Amino acid sequence: MEAAHPTTGWEKVGDQFYRKTQLYTAIFDQDLDLDNYIAAGAPYGGAVAICRDETKIISYQPSKSSKPSIDIYSCAGKLLKSIPWEKGSIKGLGWSEDEKLLVVGYDGTVRCYYNLQGDFTQFTLGREAEDFGVRECRFYDHGMVALLTNNVLVSVSSYDEPRPKLLVSPPEGDVHAWAIISPSFTLSRSVEVLLSIGKTVYVVDATECEDRFLDIGPFSHISVSPNGKFAALYASDGKAHVITADFQSRLSEHDSRSQLTPKYLEWCGNDAVVIAWEDEVNVVGPNNAVASFVYEGRVHVIADHDGVRLLTNDVCDFLQKVPDVTDEVFRYGTQSPASVLLDAVEQLENQSPKADDNIQLIRPNLVEAVDTCVAAAGHEFNIHWQKQLLKAASFGKSVLDIYNSDDFVDMCETLRVINAVRYYEIGLPLSYEQYQRLTPEGLIQRLINRHEYLLALRIAGYLRLPTDRIYVHWASAKVRVGTEDDDSICRLVVEKLSGKPGISFEAIARAAYDEGRGRLATELLNHEPRAGRQVPLLLSMEEDEIALDKAIESGDSDLILFVILHLKKKLPLASFFRVINSRPVATALVESSAALENDNALLKDLYYQDDRRVDGAGVFIREALNQLDARTSSDKLALAAKLLSDSRENTFEVASVKEAATLLRMQEALDRDLTDSFTGLSVNETLFKLIRLGYQNKAKKIQSEFKVPEKVVWWIRLRALVAKRDWNEIEDIAKSRRSPIGWEPFFNQILQAGNPRLAASFIPKCTNLEAGAAVAMYEKCGLRVKAAEEAVRIRDVDAWNRLLEAAGRNTQEGREIEALGALAFKK
């Protein structure tokens, strides 16, 4: 059977043509009376949801369930899902741009069904909606507005993070009709609401309510064009008005001459308005131009970006403005290059010489003709005419010497995809423009939601798109609804998915866990290569030890610490330590983390559980050192000593801790008796301070108690006396026959303190000096004559000459040095 000419279904509306394309037939069962149902369709040829219109009385049918439900169909009439509804009266039924079904109950409860399989998230519109109830709802691409029974407007701008927000309250009065303008098209970038109250229209948003001062209302219907630039208003007197969305210009007026209020007022693209009654659809264009279509039964109108779908029990039609390229090719009487090229290919098929004549006729415009035929092929629903147009384009480009075929190849790919999803078993009647808006990724997501995995995989492979999410969704659905045992499902999923790039077994395991199949989830997680994906799910499944082992295997210290912190919050301390003690890596991380955060309590518990007494004592000692109060420090040290004393191996450590405790007690006594503070000083520092302050007896007591070696005491005593400049005491010491530390330290310390005279008195006592050292020491004290005497004594001519030069021959000192040398070195 030869395909009808594309212009067969065209109707002229003013100077434009509109076409009605039959997409599918035999949509619904004949016993389903669409007049008793509310219908809402998703954009881009998406699914259609129907629910019973509660304002209509229907006859009782014993064969059908009386329980309320929402049925989701494809445009071809295939039932995708029947969702039971138990939340009372439905006041809003709509779709988001990404095909989420929104159902709003009278009490403000909103369910967002996100995958066509009955799974949903739920939120409410707030206390106001709960108190007064919802009257109606309007939906846009990613949000909605609800009109409550008290005329309050509630807006939700995102379904993923719903935050109901009250808009400005409109003036009192009955709302006859209303519509919304998407934030994408408003200057404020927030949703705007058009309300018909009285004879005028008010525009309401989040900050203000403005009267547009119309006098042609009230209006029974208001509709905003897809591009947000125009608004259509249907008045109670049967007249339809088209004005700009800012209400500055009235563009046209159409008198329908109907006494009946229409069921629908929708835009067909951005150039015409569709007015639909029970079984009649009028397309109204500029200058009062009208085309009428009559159906046998009730018609539901579903608006889309580039047209409207007309849905009855028998057919699903798509009504749209004829695209410009299609009009250029097919309009009767046209002599456009593209039309001539299409005729040429038909002549070529008939082996007529006119084919070449036609090509030569349009040779100057052949590139334009090829491009037009390619574009027109995309807008055709009939496969025969798609092929004819592509043949014409192929014929035309074969004649051209140079032509970029990218658009031609892309269109061939696109048409293969679009034709595949338009097939009635799939039921996605996408137009070319809708496909461009939806994108290939969006189309694949729609196929996934319909569980059309094979087609989704073929399209993704054909368009060279990633396939991982298709496989993951299939596997997730398999673990949810599969009747096989866990081992069989796990084996099947792993066999199908192994080697596929980008597969997340964690997502599949989560689906299994949510379905109550914990063992299957654990088995699937073993195939997840990324520990960062495994661990959070294992923790939520309460497989804590497995999660810790996986984290340790990954070598990621942050991940291990994340698990450890989770376990610490969740488990009793004893259980927590029991889990980590058998895992050295976890124990080491706990220890280092606690040390870094100065969590001494955790460290003490850890060391106690692990019987690490020395480490535990170390914590008490560190605490003791940080205490300001000596008594508290002593108590901490006593606890440390007690821990250490349980083992014979720690004799030295025990003695050291006990000495530290004794020192603290003695320092506490010194603090009480003397004005200065001694707490926190070492034994040597304590001795130094006592000697410097003059408390020799107390210093001897400290020395005796801690058995400080005599050499150390002499050093400390020397430093303390020099520090306090007690030269008399040092002179008394000099009278001693011997010094355990020798006399050189006395010389050095006193000289550094600025007393060369006293320092020089110690030089003769230094008996173990190297040759010439005494000369240098006298010289440091400024006693050159004494240094010269020593140089003469040891017969060091060089040192004597140096000293003579330094003193100068004409000084008294120089003459004395010279005299000493003359006697000694006269030879």
mmCIF file of C-alpha atoms in Angstrom, residues 552-751:
data_model
loop_
_atom_site.group_PDB
_atom_site.id
_atom_site.type_symbol
_atom_site.label_atom_id
_atom_site.label_comp_id
_atom_site.label_asym_id
_atom_site.label_seq_id
_atom_site.Cartn_x
_atom_site.Cartn_y
_atom_site.Cartn_z
ATOM 1 C CA ILE A 552 42.048 -1.887 55.821
ATOM 2 C CA GLU A 553 42.492 -3.842 52.568
ATOM 3 C CA SER A 554 42.052 -0.604 50.592
ATOM 4 C CA GLY A 555 44.993 1.007 52.417
ATOM 5 C CA ASP A 556 43.036 4.275 52.624
ATOM 6 C CA SER A 557 43.704 5.668 56.113
ATOM 7 C CA ASP A 558 40.837 8.174 55.847
ATOM 8 C CA LEU A 559 38.416 5.363 55.051
ATOM 9 C CA ILE A 560 39.725 3.230 57.949
ATOM 10 C CA LEU A 561 39.380 6.187 60.305
ATOM 11 C CA PHE A 562 35.817 6.782 59.057
ATOM 12 C CA VAL A 563 34.884 3.197 59.965
ATOM 13 C CA ILE A 564 36.676 3.408 63.326
ATOM 14 C CA LEU A 565 34.805 6.585 64.291
ATOM 15 C CA HIS A 566 31.523 4.954 63.280
ATOM 16 C CA LEU A 567 32.291 1.887 65.417
ATOM 17 C CA LYS A 568 33.405 4.016 68.387
ATOM 18 C CA LYS A 569 30.088 5.878 68.390
ATOM 19 C CA LYS A 570 28.070 2.714 67.979
ATOM 20 C CA LEU A 571 29.750 0.049 70.154
ATOM 21 C CA PRO A 572 30.434 -0.157 73.895
ATOM 22 C CA LEU A 573 34.091 0.554 74.621
ATOM 23 C CA ALA A 574 34.973 -3.054 75.448
ATOM 24 C CA SER A 575 33.407 -4.311 72.200
ATOM 25 C CA PHE A 576 35.112 -1.537 70.238
ATOM 26 C CA PHE A 577 38.560 -2.530 71.541
ATOM 27 C CA ARG A 578 37.796 -6.200 70.972
ATOM 28 C CA VAL A 579 37.132 -5.430 67.276
ATOM 29 C CA ILE A 580 40.268 -3.357 66.686
ATOM 30 C CA ASN A 581 42.732 -5.323 68.857
ATOM 31 C CA SER A 582 42.939 -8.135 66.312
ATOM 32 C CA ARG A 583 43.682 -5.593 63.562
ATOM 33 C CA PRO A 584 47.068 -3.896 64.104
ATOM 34 C CA VAL A 585 46.469 -1.247 61.430
ATOM 35 C CA ALA A 586 43.215 -0.151 63.064
ATOM 36 C CA THR A 587 44.829 -0.161 66.509
ATOM 37 C CA ALA A 588 47.731 1.959 65.278
ATOM 38 C CA LEU A 589 45.348 4.463 63.679
ATOM 39 C CA VAL A 590 43.267 4.718 66.852
ATOM 40 C CA GLU A 591 46.429 5.254 68.881
ATOM 41 C CA SER A 592 47.888 7.928 66.582
ATOM 42 C CA SER A 593 44.539 9.705 66.254
ATOM 43 C CA ALA A 594 43.998 9.758 70.024
ATOM 44 C CA ALA A 595 47.553 10.996 70.602
ATOM 45 C CA LEU A 596 47.089 13.738 68.022
ATOM 46 C CA GLU A 597 43.860 14.881 69.654
ATOM 47 C CA ASN A 598 45.244 14.465 73.213
ATOM 48 C CA ASP A 599 42.476 11.978 73.997
ATOM 49 C CA ASN A 600 44.262 10.503 77.027
ATOM 50 C CA ALA A 601 41.170 8.693 78.273
ATOM 51 C CA LEU A 602 40.949 6.665 75.062
ATOM 52 C CA LEU A 603 44.690 5.965 75.100
ATOM 53 C CA LYS A 604 44.569 4.708 78.703
ATOM 54 C CA ASP A 605 41.615 2.434 77.895
ATOM 55 C CA LEU A 606 43.375 1.181 74.749
ATOM 56 C CA TYR A 607 46.623 0.383 76.575
ATOM 57 C CA TYR A 608 44.771 -1.226 79.467
ATOM 58 C CA GLN A 609 42.750 -3.479 77.123
ATOM 59 C CA ASP A 610 45.932 -4.392 75.260
ATOM 60 C CA ASP A 611 47.935 -4.888 78.516
ATOM 61 C CA ARG A 612 50.523 -2.327 77.407
ATOM 62 C CA ARG A 613 51.573 -1.111 80.862
ATOM 63 C CA VAL A 614 54.600 0.934 79.859
ATOM 64 C CA ASP A 615 52.580 2.884 77.265
ATOM 65 C CA GLY A 616 49.764 3.356 79.786
ATOM 66 C CA ALA A 617 52.225 4.651 82.363
ATOM 67 C CA GLY A 618 53.578 7.034 79.717
ATOM 68 C CA VAL A 619 50.109 8.612 79.393
ATOM 69 C CA PHE A 620 49.952 9.188 83.182
ATOM 70 C CA ILE A 621 53.452 10.682 83.146
ATOM 71 C CA ARG A 622 52.545 13.085 80.300
ATOM 72 C CA GLU A 623 49.444 14.119 82.222
ATOM 73 C CA ALA A 624 51.545 14.644 85.368
ATOM 74 C CA LEU A 625 53.947 16.905 83.465
ATOM 75 C CA ASN A 626 51.051 19.023 82.203
ATOM 76 C CA GLN A 627 49.459 19.513 85.648
ATOM 77 C CA LEU A 628 49.748 22.861 87.376
ATOM 78 C CA ASP A 629 49.030 21.383 90.792
ATOM 79 C CA ALA A 630 51.902 19.379 92.345
ATOM 80 C CA ARG A 631 49.609 17.159 94.360
ATOM 81 C CA THR A 632 47.679 16.110 91.244
ATOM 82 C CA SER A 633 50.952 15.478 89.424
ATOM 83 C CA SER A 634 52.136 13.256 92.302
ATOM 84 C CA ASP A 635 48.926 11.272 92.142
ATOM 85 C CA LYS A 636 49.367 10.755 88.392
ATOM 86 C CA LEU A 637 52.949 9.598 88.886
ATOM 87 C CA ALA A 638 51.870 7.210 91.623
ATOM 88 C CA LEU A 639 49.378 5.645 89.198
ATOM 89 C CA ALA A 640 52.128 5.342 86.589
ATOM 90 C CA ALA A 641 54.423 3.653 89.125
ATOM 91 C CA LYS A 642 51.658 1.253 90.109
ATOM 92 C CA LEU A 643 51.193 0.223 86.483
ATOM 93 C CA LEU A 644 54.908 -0.321 85.988
ATOM 94 C CA SER A 645 55.512 -2.170 89.270
ATOM 95 C CA ASP A 646 53.435 -5.161 88.128
ATOM 96 C CA SER A 647 56.329 -6.296 85.930
ATOM 97 C CA ARG A 648 59.909 -7.105 86.943
ATOM 98 C CA GLU A 649 61.143 -5.882 83.582
ATOM 99 C CA ASN A 650 60.360 -2.269 84.444
ATOM 100 C CA THR A 651 62.571 -1.845 87.566
ATOM 101 C CA PHE A 652 64.411 1.166 86.174
ATOM 102 C CA GLU A 653 61.192 2.845 85.013
ATOM 103 C CA VAL A 654 59.548 2.296 88.426
ATOM 104 C CA ALA A 655 62.529 3.813 90.234
ATOM 105 C CA SER A 656 62.525 6.812 87.885
ATOM 106 C CA VAL A 657 58.810 7.467 88.373
ATOM 107 C CA LYS A 658 59.147 7.167 92.177
ATOM 108 C CA GLU A 659 62.041 9.618 92.154
ATOM 109 C CA ALA A 660 59.940 12.015 90.077
ATOM 110 C CA ALA A 661 57.135 11.735 92.631
ATOM 111 C CA THR A 662 59.607 12.358 95.513
ATOM 112 C CA LEU A 663 60.996 15.403 93.700
ATOM 113 C CA LEU A 664 57.468 16.774 93.257
ATOM 114 C CA ARG A 665 56.716 16.367 96.957
ATOM 115 C CA MET A 666 59.988 18.086 97.936
ATOM 116 C CA GLN A 667 59.324 20.895 95.459
ATOM 117 C CA GLU A 668 55.815 21.311 96.886
ATOM 118 C CA ALA A 669 57.429 21.712 100.372
ATOM 119 C CA LEU A 670 59.907 24.247 98.982
ATOM 120 C CA ASP A 671 57.049 26.186 97.384
ATOM 121 C CA ARG A 672 55.373 26.402 100.763
ATOM 122 C CA ASP A 673 58.520 27.374 102.712
ATOM 123 C CA LEU A 674 60.112 29.752 100.216
ATOM 124 C CA THR A 675 58.777 32.609 98.141
ATOM 125 C CA ASP A 676 59.910 31.165 94.793
ATOM 126 C CA SER A 677 58.243 28.378 92.777
ATOM 127 C CA PHE A 678 60.138 25.138 92.259
ATOM 128 C CA THR A 679 57.409 22.858 90.906
ATOM 129 C CA GLY A 680 58.160 21.480 87.452
ATOM 130 C CA LEU A 681 61.951 21.948 87.662
ATOM 131 C CA SER A 682 64.414 19.073 87.254
ATOM 132 C CA VAL A 683 66.725 17.977 90.104
ATOM 133 C CA ASN A 684 69.632 19.941 88.627
ATOM 134 C CA GLU A 685 67.490 23.045 88.105
ATOM 135 C CA THR A 686 66.202 22.774 91.665
ATOM 136 C CA LEU A 687 69.767 22.558 93.040
ATOM 137 C CA PHE A 688 70.842 25.508 90.907
ATOM 138 C CA LYS A 689 67.985 27.659 92.131
ATOM 139 C CA LEU A 690 68.510 26.768 95.797
ATOM 140 C CA ILE A 691 72.270 27.523 95.698
ATOM 141 C CA ARG A 692 71.664 30.762 93.846
ATOM 142 C CA LEU A 693 69.122 31.820 96.467
ATOM 143 C CA GLY A 694 71.549 30.872 99.213
ATOM 144 C CA TYR A 695 69.799 27.836 100.657
ATOM 145 C CA GLN A 696 72.852 25.606 100.881
ATOM 146 C CA ASN A 697 71.424 23.174 103.442
ATOM 147 C CA LYS A 698 68.277 22.567 101.416
ATOM 148 C CA ALA A 699 70.451 22.014 98.376
ATOM 149 C CA LYS A 700 72.514 19.415 100.274
ATOM 150 C CA LYS A 701 69.261 17.680 101.244
ATOM 151 C CA ILE A 702 68.216 17.441 97.587
ATOM 152 C CA GLN A 703 71.696 16.209 96.672
ATOM 153 C CA SER A 704 71.532 13.557 99.346
ATOM 154 C CA GLU A 705 68.017 12.425 98.494
ATOM 155 C CA PHE A 706 68.711 11.936 94.784
ATOM 156 C CA LYS A 707 72.360 10.887 95.130
ATOM 157 C CA VAL A 708 73.551 13.583 92.771
ATOM 158 C CA PRO A 709 77.234 12.927 91.838
ATOM 159 C CA GLU A 710 79.803 15.270 93.385
ATOM 160 C CA LYS A 711 81.065 16.459 90.000
ATOM 161 C CA VAL A 712 77.532 17.452 88.959
ATOM 162 C CA VAL A 713 77.035 19.306 92.271
ATOM 163 C CA TRP A 714 80.320 21.231 91.828
ATOM 164 C CA TRP A 715 79.291 22.257 88.320
ATOM 165 C CA ILE A 716 75.855 23.407 89.478
ATOM 166 C CA ARG A 717 77.374 25.232 92.470
ATOM 167 C CA LEU A 718 79.874 27.007 90.211
ATOM 168 C CA ARG A 719 77.191 28.124 87.763
ATOM 169 C CA ALA A 720 74.893 29.294 90.546
ATOM 170 C CA LEU A 721 77.616 31.300 92.339
ATOM 171 C CA VAL A 722 78.763 32.912 89.108
ATOM 172 C CA ALA A 723 75.130 33.709 88.243
ATOM 173 C CA LYS A 724 74.656 35.527 91.559
ATOM 174 C CA ARG A 725 78.190 37.089 91.333
ATOM 175 C CA ASP A 726 79.179 35.715 94.732
ATOM 176 C CA TRP A 727 82.934 36.294 94.244
ATOM 177 C CA ASN A 728 83.800 35.898 97.945
ATOM 178 C CA GLU A 729 82.333 32.419 98.064
ATOM 179 C CA ILE A 730 84.254 31.526 94.924
ATOM 180 C CA GLU A 731 87.496 32.832 96.481
ATOM 181 C CA ASP A 732 86.851 30.642 99.514
ATOM 182 C CA ILE A 733 86.388 27.662 97.193
ATOM 183 C CA ALA A 734 89.674 28.537 95.502
ATOM 184 C CA LYS A 735 91.409 27.852 98.785
ATOM 185 C CA SER A 736 90.468 24.190 98.473
ATOM 186 C CA ARG A 737 93.280 21.857 97.619
ATOM 187 C CA ARG A 738 91.402 20.136 94.794
ATOM 188 C CA SER A 739 88.302 20.413 92.574
ATOM 189 C CA PRO A 740 86.475 17.300 91.240
ATOM 190 C CA ILE A 741 85.833 19.134 87.986
ATOM 191 C CA GLY A 742 89.259 20.774 87.772
ATOM 192 C CA TRP A 743 89.933 24.511 87.898
ATOM 193 C CA GLU A 744 89.539 25.317 84.191
ATOM 194 C CA PRO A 745 85.705 25.542 84.460
ATOM 195 C CA PHE A 746 86.175 28.141 87.224
ATOM 196 C CA PHE A 747 88.469 30.182 84.987
ATOM 197 C CA ASN A 748 86.067 30.002 82.008
ATOM 198 C CA GLN A 749 82.854 30.708 83.947
ATOM 199 C CA ILE A 750 84.363 33.644 85.922
ATOM 200 C CA LEU A 751 85.974 35.155 82.853
#
